[in-house]
CSV table of N, CA and C in Angstrom, one decimal:
chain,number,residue,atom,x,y,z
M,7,UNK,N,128.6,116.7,125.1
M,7,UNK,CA,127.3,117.3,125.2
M,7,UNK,C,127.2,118.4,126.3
M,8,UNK,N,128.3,118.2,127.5
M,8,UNK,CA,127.7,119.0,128.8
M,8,UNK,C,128.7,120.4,128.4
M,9,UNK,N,129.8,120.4,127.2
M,9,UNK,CA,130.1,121.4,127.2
M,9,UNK,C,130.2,122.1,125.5
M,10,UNK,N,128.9,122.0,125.6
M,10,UNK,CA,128.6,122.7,124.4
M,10,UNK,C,128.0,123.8,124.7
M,11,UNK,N,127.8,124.9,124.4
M,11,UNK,CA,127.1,126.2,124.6
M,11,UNK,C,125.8,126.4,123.8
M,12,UNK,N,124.8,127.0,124.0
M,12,UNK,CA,123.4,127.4,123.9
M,12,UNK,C,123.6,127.4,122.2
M,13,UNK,N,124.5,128.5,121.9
M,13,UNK,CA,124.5,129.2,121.1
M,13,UNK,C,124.6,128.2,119.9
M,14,UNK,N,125.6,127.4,119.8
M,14,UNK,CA,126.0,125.7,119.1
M,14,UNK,C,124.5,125.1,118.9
M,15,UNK,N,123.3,124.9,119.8
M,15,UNK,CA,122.5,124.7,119.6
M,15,UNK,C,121.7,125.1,118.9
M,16,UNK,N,121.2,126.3,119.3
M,16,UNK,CA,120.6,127.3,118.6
M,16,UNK,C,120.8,127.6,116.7
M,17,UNK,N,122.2,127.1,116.6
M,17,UNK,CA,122.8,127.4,115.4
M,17,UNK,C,121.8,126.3,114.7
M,18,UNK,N,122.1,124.7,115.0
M,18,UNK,CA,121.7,123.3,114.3
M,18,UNK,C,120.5,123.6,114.1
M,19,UNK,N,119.4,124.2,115.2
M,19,UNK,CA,118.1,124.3,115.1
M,19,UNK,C,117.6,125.7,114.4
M,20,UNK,N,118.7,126.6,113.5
M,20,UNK,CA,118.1,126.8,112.9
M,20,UNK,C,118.8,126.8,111.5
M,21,UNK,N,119.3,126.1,111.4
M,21,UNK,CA,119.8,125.0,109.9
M,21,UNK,C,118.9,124.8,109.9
M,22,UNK,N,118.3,123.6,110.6
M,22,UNK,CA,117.5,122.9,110.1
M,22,UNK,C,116.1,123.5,109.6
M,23,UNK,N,116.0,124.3,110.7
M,23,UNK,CA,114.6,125.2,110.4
M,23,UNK,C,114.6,126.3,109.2
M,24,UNK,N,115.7,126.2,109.1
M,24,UNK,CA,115.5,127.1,106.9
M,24,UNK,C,115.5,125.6,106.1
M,25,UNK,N,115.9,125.0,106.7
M,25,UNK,CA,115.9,124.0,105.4
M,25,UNK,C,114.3,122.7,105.8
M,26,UNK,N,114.1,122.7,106.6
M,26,UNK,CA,113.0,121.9,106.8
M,26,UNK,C,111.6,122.6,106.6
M,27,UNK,N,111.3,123.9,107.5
M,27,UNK,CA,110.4,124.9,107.3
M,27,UNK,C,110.1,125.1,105.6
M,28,UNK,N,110.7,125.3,105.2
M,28,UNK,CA,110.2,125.9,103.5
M,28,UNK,C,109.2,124.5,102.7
M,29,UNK,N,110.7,123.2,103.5
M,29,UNK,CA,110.3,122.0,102.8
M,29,UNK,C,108.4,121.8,103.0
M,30,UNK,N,108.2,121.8,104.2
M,30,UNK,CA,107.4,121.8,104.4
M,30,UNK,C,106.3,122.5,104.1
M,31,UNK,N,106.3,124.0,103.7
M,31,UNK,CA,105.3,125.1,103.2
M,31,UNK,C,105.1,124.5,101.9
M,32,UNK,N,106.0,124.1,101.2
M,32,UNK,CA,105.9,124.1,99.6
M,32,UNK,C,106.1,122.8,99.5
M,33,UNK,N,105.5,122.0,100.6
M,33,UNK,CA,104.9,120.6,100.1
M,33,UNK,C,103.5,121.0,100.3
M,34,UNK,N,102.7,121.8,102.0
M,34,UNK,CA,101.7,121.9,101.7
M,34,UNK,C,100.9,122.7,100.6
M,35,UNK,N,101.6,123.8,100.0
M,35,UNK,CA,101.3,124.9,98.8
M,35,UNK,C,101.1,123.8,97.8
M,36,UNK,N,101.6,122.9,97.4
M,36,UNK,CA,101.6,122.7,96.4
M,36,UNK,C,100.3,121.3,96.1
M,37,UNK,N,99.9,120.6,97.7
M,37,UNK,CA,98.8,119.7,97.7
M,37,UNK,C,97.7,120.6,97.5
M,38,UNK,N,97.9,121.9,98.3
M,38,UNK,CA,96.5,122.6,97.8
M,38,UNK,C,96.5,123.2,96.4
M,39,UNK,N,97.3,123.6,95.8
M,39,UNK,CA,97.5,124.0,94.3
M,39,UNK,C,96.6,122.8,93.7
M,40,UNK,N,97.4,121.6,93.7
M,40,UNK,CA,97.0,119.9,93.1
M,40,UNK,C,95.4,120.1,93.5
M,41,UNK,N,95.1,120.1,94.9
M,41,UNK,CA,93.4,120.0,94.9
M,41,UNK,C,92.7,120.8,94.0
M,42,UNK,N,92.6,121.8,93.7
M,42,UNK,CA,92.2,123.3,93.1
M,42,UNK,C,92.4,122.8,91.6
M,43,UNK,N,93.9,122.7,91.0
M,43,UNK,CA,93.8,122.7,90.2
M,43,UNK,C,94.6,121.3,89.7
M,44,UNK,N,94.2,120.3,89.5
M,44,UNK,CA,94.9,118.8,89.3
M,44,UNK,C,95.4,118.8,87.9
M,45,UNK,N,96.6,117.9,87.9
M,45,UNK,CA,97.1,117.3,86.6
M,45,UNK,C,95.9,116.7,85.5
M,46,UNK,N,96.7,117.4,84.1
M,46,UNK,CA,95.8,116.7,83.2
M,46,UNK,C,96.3,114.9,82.9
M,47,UNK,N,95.3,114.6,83.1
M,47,UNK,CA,95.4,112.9,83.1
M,47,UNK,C,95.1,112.6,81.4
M,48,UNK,N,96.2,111.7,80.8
M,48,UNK,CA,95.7,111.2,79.3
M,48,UNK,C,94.6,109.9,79.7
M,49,UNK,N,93.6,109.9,79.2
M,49,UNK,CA,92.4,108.8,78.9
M,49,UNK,C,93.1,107.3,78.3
M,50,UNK,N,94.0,106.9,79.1
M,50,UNK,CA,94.4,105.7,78.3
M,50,UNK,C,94.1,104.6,78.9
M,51,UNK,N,94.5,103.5,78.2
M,51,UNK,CA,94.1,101.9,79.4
M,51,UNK,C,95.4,102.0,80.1
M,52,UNK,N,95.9,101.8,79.6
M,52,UNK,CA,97.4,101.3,80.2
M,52,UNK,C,98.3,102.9,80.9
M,53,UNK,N,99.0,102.8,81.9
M,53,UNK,CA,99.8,103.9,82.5
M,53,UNK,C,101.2,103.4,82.6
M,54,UNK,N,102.2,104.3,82.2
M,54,UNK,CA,103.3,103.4,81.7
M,54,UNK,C,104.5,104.2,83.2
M,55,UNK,N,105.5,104.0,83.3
M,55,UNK,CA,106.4,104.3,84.2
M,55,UNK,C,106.5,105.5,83.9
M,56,UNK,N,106.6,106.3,82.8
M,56,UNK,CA,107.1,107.6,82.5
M,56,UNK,C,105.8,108.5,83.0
M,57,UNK,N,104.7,107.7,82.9
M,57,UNK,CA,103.8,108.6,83.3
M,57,UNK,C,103.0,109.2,84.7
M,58,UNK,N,104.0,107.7,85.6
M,58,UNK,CA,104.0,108.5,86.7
M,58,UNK,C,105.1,109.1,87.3
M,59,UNK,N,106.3,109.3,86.7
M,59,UNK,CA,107.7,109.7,87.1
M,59,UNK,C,107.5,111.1,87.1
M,60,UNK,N,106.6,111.4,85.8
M,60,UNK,CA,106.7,113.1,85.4
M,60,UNK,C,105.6,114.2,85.6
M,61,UNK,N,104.8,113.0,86.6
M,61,UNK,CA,104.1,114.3,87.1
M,61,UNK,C,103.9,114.2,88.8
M,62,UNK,N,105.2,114.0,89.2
M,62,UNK,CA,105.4,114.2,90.2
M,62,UNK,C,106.6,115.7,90.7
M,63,UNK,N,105.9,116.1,91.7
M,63,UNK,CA,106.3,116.6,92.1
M,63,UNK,C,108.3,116.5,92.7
M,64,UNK,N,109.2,117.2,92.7
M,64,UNK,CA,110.7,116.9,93.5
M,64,UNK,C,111.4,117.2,94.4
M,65,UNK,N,111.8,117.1,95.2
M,65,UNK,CA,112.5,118.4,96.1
M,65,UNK,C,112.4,119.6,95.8
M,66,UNK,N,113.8,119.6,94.7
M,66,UNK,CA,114.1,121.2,95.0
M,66,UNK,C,112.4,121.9,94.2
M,67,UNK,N,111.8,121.2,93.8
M,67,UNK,CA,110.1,122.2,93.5
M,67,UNK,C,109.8,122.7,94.3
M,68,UNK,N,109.4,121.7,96.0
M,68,UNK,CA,108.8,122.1,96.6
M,68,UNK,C,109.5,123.1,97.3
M,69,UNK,N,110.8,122.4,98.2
M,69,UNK,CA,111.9,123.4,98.8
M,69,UNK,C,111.7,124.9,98.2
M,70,UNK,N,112.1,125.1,96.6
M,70,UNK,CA,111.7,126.7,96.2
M,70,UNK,C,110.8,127.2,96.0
M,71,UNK,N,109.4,126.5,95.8
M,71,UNK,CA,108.3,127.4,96.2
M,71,UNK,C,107.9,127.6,97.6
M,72,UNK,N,108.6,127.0,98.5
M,72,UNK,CA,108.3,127.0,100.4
M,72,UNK,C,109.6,128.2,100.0
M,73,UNK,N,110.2,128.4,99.6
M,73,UNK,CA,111.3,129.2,99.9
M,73,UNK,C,110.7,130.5,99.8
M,74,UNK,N,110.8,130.3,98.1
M,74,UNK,CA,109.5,132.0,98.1
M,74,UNK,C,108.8,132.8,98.9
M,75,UNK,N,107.9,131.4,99.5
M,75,UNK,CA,106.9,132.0,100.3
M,75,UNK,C,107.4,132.6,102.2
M,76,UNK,N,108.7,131.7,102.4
M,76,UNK,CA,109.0,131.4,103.3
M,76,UNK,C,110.0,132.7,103.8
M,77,UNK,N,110.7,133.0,102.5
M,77,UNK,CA,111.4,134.3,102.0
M,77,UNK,C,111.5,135.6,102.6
M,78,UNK,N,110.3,136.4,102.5
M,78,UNK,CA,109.9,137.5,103.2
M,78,UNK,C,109.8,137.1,105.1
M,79,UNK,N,109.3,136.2,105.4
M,79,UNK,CA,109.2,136.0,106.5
M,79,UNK,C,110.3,136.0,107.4
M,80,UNK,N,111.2,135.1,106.7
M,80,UNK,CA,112.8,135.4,107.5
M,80,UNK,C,113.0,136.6,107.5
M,81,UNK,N,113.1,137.2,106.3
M,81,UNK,CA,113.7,138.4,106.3
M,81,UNK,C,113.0,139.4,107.5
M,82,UNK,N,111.8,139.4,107.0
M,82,UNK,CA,111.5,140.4,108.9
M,82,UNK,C,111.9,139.9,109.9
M,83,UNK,N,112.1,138.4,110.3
M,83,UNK,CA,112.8,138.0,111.5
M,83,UNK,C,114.2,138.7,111.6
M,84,UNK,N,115.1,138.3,110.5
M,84,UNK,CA,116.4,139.1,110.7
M,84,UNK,C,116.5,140.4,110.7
M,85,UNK,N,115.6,141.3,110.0
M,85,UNK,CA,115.6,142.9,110.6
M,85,UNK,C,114.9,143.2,111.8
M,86,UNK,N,114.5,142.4,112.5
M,86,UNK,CA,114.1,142.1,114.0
M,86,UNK,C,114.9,142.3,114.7
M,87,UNK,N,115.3,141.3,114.5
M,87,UNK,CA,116.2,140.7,115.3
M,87,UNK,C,118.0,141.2,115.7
């Protein structure tokens, strides 16, 4: 750890920050999408396994809609920078 350089650091923390950052935009994009505009629900008695598997949301959904959004943003950091 004591001889590792800044830069080593810097790298991990921004791995992670393209890949966590998006995750996170395009989980909250998509609760406020859900509020606004919610899944159609079938009127039935019974709710079966299939029916809550498929209208859920998955990773890579949210991941690429945070990505989209997240997208432009980098990109002016890197011509910044």
């Amino acid at each position: 750890m004591r001889n590792t350089v800044p830069e080593a650091w810097y790298l991990v923390i921004l791995i992670v920050a393209v890949v966590v950052l998006p995750f996170i935009v395009g989980l909250l994009t998509m609760k406020v999408y859900r509020h606004f505009r919610p899944l159609e629900r079938n009127e039935q008695d019974s709710i079966g396994l299939a029916d809550l598997t498929e209208n859920r949301d998955g990773f890579f959904k949210l991941f690429f809609v945070g990505l989209l959004i997240c997208l432009p943003v980098f990109l002016l950091l890197y011509q910044a920078g």
